[in-house]
Coordinates of C-alpha atoms and ligand atoms in Angstrom, one line a residue:
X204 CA 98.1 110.7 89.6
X205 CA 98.1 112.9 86.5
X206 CA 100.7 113.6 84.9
X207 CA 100.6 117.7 85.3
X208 CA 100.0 116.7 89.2
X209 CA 102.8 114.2 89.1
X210 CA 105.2 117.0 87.9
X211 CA 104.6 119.7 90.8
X212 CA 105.4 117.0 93.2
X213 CA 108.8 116.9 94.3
X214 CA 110.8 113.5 94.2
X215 CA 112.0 114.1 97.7
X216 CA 109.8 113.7 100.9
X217 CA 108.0 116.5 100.7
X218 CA 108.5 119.0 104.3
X219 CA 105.4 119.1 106.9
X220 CA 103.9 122.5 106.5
X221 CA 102.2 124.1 109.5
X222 CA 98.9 125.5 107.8
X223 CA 97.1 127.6 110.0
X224 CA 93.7 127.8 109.2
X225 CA 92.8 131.3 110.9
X226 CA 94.3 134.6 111.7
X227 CA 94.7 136.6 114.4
X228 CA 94.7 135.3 118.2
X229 CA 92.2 132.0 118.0
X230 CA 93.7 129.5 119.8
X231 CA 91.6 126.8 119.2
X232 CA 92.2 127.0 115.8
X233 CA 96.5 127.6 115.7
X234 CA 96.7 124.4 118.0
X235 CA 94.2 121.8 115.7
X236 CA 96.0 122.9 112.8
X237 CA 100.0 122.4 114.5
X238 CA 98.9 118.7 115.3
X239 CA 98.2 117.9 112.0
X240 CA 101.5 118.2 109.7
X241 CA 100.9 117.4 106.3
X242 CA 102.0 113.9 105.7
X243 CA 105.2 113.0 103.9
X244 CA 105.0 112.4 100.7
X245 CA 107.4 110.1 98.4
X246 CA 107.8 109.6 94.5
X247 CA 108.5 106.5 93.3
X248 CA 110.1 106.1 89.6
X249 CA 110.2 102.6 88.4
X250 CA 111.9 102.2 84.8
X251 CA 111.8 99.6 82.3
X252 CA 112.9 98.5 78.6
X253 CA 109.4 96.4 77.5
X254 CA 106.6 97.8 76.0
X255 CA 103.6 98.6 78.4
X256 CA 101.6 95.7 76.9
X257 CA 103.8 93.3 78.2
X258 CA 103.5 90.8 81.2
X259 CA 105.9 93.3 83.3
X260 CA 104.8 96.8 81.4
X261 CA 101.1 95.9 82.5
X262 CA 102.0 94.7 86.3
X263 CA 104.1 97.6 86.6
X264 CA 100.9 99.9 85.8
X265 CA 98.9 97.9 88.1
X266 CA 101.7 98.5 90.8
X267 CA 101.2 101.7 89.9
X268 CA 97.3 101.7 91.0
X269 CA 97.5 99.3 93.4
X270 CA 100.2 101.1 95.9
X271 CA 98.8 104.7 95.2
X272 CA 95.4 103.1 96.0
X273 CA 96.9 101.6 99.3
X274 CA 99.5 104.5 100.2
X275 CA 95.8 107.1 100.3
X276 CA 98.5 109.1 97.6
X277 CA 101.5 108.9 100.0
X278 CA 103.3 107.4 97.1
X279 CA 102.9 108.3 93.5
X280 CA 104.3 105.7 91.5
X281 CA 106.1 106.7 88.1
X282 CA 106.2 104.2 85.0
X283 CA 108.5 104.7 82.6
X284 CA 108.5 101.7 79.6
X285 CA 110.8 101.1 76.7
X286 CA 113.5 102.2 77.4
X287 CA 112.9 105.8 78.0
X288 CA 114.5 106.2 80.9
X289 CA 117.6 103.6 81.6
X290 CA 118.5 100.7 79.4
X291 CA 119.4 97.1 80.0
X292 CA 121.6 97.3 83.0
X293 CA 122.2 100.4 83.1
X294 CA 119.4 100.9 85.5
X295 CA 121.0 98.5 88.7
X296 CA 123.9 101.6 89.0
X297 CA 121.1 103.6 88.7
X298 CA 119.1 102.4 91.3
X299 CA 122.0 102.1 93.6
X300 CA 122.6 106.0 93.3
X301 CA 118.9 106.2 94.1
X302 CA 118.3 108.0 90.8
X303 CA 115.7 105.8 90.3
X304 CA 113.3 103.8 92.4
X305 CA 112.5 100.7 91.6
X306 CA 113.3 98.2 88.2
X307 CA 113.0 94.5 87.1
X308 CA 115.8 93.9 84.8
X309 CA 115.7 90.3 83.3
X310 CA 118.4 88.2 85.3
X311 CA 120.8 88.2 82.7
X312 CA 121.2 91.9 83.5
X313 CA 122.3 91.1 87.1
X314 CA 125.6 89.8 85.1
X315 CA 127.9 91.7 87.2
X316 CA 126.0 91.9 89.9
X317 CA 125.3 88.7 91.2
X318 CA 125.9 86.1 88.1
X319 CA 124.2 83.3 89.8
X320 CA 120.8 84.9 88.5
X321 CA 122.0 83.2 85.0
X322 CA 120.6 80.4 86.6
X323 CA 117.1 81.0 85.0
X324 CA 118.9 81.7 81.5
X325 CA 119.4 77.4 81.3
X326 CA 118.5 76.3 79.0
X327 CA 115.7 73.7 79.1
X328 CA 116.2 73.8 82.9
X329 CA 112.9 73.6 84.1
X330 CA 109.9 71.3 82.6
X331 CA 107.0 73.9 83.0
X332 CA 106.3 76.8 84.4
X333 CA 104.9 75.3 87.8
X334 CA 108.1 73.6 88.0
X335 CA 110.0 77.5 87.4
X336 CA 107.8 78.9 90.2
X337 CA 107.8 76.2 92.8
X338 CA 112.3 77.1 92.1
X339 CA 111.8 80.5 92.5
X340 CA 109.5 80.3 95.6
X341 CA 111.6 77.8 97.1
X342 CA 114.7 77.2 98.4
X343 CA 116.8 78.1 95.8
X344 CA 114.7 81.4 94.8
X345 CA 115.5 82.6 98.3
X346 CA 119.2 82.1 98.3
X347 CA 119.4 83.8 95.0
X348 CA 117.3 87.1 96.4
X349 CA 119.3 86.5 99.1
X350 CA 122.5 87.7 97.1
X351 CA 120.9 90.6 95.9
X352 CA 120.0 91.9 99.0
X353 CA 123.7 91.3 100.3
X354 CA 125.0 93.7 97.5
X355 CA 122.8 96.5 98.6
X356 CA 119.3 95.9 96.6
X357 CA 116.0 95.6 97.8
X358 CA 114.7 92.3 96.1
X359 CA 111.1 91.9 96.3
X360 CA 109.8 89.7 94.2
X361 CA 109.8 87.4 91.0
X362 CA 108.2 88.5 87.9
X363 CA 107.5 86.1 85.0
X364 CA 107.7 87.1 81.0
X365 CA 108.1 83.8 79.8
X366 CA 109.8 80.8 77.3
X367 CA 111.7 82.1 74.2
X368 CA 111.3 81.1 70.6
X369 CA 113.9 81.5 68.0
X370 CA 114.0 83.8 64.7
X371 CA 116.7 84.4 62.1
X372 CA 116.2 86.0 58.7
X373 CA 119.1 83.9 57.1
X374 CA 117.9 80.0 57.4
X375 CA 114.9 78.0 59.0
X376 CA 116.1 76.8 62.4
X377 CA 115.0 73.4 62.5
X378 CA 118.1 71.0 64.0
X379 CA 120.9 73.0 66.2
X380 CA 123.4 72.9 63.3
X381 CA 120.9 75.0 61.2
X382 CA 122.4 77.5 63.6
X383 CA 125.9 77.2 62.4
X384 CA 127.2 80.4 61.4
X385 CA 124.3 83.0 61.9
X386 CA 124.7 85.4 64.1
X387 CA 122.4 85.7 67.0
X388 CA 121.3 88.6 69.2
X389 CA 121.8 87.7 73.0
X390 CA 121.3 90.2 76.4
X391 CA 124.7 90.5 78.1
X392 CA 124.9 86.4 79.4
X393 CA 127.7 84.1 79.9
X394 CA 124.9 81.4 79.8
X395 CA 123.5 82.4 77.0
X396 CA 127.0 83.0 74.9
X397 CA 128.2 79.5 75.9
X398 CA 124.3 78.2 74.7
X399 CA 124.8 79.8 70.8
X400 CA 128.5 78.5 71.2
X401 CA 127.2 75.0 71.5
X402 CA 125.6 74.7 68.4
X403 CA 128.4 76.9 66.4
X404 CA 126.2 80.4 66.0
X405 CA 127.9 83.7 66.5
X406 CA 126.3 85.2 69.7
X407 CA 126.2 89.2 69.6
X408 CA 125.5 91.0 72.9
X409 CA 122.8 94.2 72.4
X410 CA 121.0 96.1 74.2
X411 CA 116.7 95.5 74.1
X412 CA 116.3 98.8 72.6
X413 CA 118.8 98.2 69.5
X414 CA 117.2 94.5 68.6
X415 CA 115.2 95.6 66.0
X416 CA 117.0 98.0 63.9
X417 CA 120.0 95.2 64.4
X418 CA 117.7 92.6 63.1
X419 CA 116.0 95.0 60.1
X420 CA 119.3 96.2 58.7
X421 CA 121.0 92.4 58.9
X422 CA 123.8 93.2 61.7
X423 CA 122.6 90.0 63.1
X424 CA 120.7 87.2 61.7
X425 CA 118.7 86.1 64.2
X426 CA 117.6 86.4 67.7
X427 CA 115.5 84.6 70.8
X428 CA 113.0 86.1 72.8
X429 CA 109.4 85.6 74.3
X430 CA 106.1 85.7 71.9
X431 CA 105.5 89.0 73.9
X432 CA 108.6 90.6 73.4
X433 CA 108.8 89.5 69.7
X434 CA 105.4 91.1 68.7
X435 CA 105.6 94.1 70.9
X436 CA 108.5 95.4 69.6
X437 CA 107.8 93.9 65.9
X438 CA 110.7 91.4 65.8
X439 CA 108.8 89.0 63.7
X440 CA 108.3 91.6 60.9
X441 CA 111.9 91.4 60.3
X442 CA 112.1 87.9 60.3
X443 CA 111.6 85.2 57.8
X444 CA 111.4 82.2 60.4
X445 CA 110.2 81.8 64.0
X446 CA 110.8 78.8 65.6
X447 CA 108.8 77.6 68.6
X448 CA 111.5 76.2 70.7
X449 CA 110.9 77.1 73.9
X450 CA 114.0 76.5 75.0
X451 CA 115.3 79.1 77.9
X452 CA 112.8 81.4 80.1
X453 CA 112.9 84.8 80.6
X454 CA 112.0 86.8 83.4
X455 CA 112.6 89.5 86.1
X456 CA 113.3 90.3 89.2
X457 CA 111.8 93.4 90.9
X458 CA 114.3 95.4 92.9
X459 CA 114.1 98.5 95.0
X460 CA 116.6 101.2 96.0
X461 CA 117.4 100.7 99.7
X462 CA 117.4 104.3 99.8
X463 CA 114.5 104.4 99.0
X464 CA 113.3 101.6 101.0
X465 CA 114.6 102.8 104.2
X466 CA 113.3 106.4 103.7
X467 CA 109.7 105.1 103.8
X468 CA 107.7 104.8 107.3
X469 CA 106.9 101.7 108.5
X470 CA 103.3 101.5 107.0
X471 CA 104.1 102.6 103.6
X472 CA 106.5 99.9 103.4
X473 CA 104.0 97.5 104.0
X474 CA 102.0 99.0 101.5
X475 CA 104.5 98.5 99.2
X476 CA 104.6 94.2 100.5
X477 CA 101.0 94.1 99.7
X478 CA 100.9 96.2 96.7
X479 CA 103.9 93.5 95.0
X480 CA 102.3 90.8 96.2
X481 CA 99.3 91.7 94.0
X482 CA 101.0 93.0 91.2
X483 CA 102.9 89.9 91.2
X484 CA 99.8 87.6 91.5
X485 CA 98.6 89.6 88.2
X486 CA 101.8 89.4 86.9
X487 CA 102.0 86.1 86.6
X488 CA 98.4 86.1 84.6
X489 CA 99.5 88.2 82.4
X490 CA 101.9 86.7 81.0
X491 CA 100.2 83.3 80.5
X492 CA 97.7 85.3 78.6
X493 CA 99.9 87.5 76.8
X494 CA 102.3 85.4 76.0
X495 CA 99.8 83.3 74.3
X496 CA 97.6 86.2 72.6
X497 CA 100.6 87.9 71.1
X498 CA 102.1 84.3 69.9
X499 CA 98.1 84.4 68.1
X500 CA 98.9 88.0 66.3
X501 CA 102.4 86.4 65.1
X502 CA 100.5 83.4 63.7
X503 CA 97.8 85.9 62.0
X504 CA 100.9 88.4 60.3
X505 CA 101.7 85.4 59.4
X506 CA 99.5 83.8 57.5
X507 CA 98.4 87.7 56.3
X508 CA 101.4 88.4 54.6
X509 CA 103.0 85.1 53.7
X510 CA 106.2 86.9 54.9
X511 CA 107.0 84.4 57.9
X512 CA 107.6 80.7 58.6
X513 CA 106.3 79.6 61.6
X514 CA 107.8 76.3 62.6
X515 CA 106.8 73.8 64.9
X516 CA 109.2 71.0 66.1
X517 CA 108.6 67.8 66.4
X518 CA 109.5 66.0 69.8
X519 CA 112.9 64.1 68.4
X520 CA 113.9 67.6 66.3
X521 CA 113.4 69.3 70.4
X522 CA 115.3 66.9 71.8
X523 CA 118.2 67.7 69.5
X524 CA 118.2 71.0 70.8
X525 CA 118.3 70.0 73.9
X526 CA 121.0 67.6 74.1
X527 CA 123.3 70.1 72.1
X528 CA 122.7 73.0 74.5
X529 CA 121.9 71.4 77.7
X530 CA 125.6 69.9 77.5
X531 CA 126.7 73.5 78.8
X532 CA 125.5 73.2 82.8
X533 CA 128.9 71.9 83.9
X534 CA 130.4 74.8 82.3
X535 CA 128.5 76.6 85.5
X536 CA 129.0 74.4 88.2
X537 CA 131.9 77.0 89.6
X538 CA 130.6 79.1 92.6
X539 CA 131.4 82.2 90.7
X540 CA 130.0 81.5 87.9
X541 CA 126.3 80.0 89.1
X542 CA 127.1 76.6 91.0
X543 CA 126.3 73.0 91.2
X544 CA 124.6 72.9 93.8
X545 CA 122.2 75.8 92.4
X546 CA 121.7 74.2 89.2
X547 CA 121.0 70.5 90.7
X548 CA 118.8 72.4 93.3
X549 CA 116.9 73.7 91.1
X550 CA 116.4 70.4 88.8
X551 CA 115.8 68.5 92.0
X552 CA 113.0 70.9 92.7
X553 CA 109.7 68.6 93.0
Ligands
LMR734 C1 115.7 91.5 76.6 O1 116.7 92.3 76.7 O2 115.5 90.8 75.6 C2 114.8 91.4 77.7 O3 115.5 91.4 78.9 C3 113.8 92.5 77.7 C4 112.9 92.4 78.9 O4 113.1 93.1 79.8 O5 112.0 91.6 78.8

């Protein structure tokens, strides 16, 4: 819908009008036009922090299509990216007041929420990315939407972004202790504190939206993210040194107002089903090809401007990372925090 359209409608179910077509006494005409109330109609505003050309900002847009395509107009879905209209997690309180409609914070966000969602945050927990979806549309991905539902969300669905590198400014990260010291940008993350902990680096929690203008005016040295994230918001520009590590994942998941959710009819709520079950199949595209497109454009500034060292590991250099941060899953093994039987769930996953 346009935007001038999207503006006259209201965000409440808008009221059946009678129209009636004629005037005066016909009949005919009064009773055709009674029987047919104008059908309700809902706006739906979903909020993010990424950029639109992003695995999520681009499957939200389809969303966008898809479910006005389905819903014949009876939902008109509203994007907003970067930021513009919630950060971080400000958005989950958000979307419990129904002040907005639908989100897909990265699980760290669901921190206070349900902190089992740290889960995904692991480093080098899962092997590949099959091995990540066959966990999230298992067993263990069910229990954890499970939770999310109980504290009064909607959780539909999985979204991927995708495995994070490492950048600093200060020192090439090549062996964990080159981490010593500097002073690392995390999203708000028990799991992701105790990871810089374990190789002596000072993790600093802040939001998406200040990253850069942290990183650019050296309040922190360094930080991790996905090739996406890094070169749609220009990270790497302020960077001396990017280190493919892929060492933790990222990614989302999409949650909807119940609110919301229970003020839509029947059909339109399987509209909704079908229209997140092929954003999320065009999700997950997206982000393989994004993820590897954008890590092209770094590689290309790159070799431009002279300005940034990528570097690549070698297998014994990764496996020193791993061993120093992997150390941390017992740390977790407490119910409240994410538990054992999560975390060996998920590494039992076939
Ligand atoms: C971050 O804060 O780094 C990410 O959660 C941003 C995002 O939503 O991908």
């Amino acid at each position: 819908m346009t935007k001038t359209m999207k503006g006259i409608v209201s965000s409440v179910a808008v009221a059946s009008l009678l129209l009636f077509t004629g005037c005066g006494d016909n009949k005919e005409e009064t009773k055709t036009a009674e029987a047919k109330p104008a059908a309700e109609k809902f706006v739906l505003k979903f909020s993010h922090v990424v950029s639109p050309n992003t695995p999520k900002g681009k499957a939200a847009d389809y969303f966008e299509k898809r479910l006005e395509e389905l819903s014949d107009g009876r939902i008109d879905v509203q994007v907003y990216p970067s930021s513009q209209l919630y950060k971080d997690n400000a958005v989950l309180k958000a979307l419990k007041l129904d002040s907005v409609q639908m989100a897909a914070p990265s699980f760290s966000k669901f921190g206070k929420i349900v902190p089992q969602l740290a889960l995904f945050d692991l480093p080098f927990l899962f092997k590949d990315v099959d091995h990540l979806h066959r966990v999230q549309d298992g067993e263990v991905g069910q229990k954890l939407k499970d939770m999310v539902t109980e504290k009064g969300y909607v959780a539909l669905s999985f979204w991927d972004n995708g495995f994070k590198q490492l950048s600093s400014s200060t020192k090439p990260l090549i062996l964990p202790e080159d981490a010593e010291g500097q002073k690392f940008r995390i999203m708000s993350s028990k799991v992701l504190e105790a990871q810089f902990h374990a190789v002596g680096a000072n993790p600093q929690m802040m939001p998406f939206s200040e990253v850069y203008s942290g990183l650019q005016q050296g309040v922190i040295d360094g930080q991790e993210n996905t090739n996406s994230n890094i070169y749609t918001k220009k990270f790497h520009e302020v960077q001396k040194y990017l280190t493919v590590t892929n060492h933790g994942y990222l990614g989302y998941l999409v949650v909807m107002s119940s609110k919301f959710w229970n003020s839509l009819p029947a059909d339109l709520q399987e509209d909704v089903k079908q229209a997140m079950k092929d954003a999320t199949d065009k999700e997950r595209e997206y982000a393989a090809q994004l993820n590897n497109e954008q890590f092209n454009l770094i590689k290309e500034y790159a070799e431009k401007t002279g300005k940034l060292e990528i570097i690549n590991l070698t297998d014994e250099q990764k496996n020193a990372w791993r061993d120093a941060v992997s150390k941390i899953y017992p740390e977790f093994y407490d119910k409240n925090s994410i538990g054992e039987d999560l975390i060996k769930g998920a590494l039992a996953t076939e």
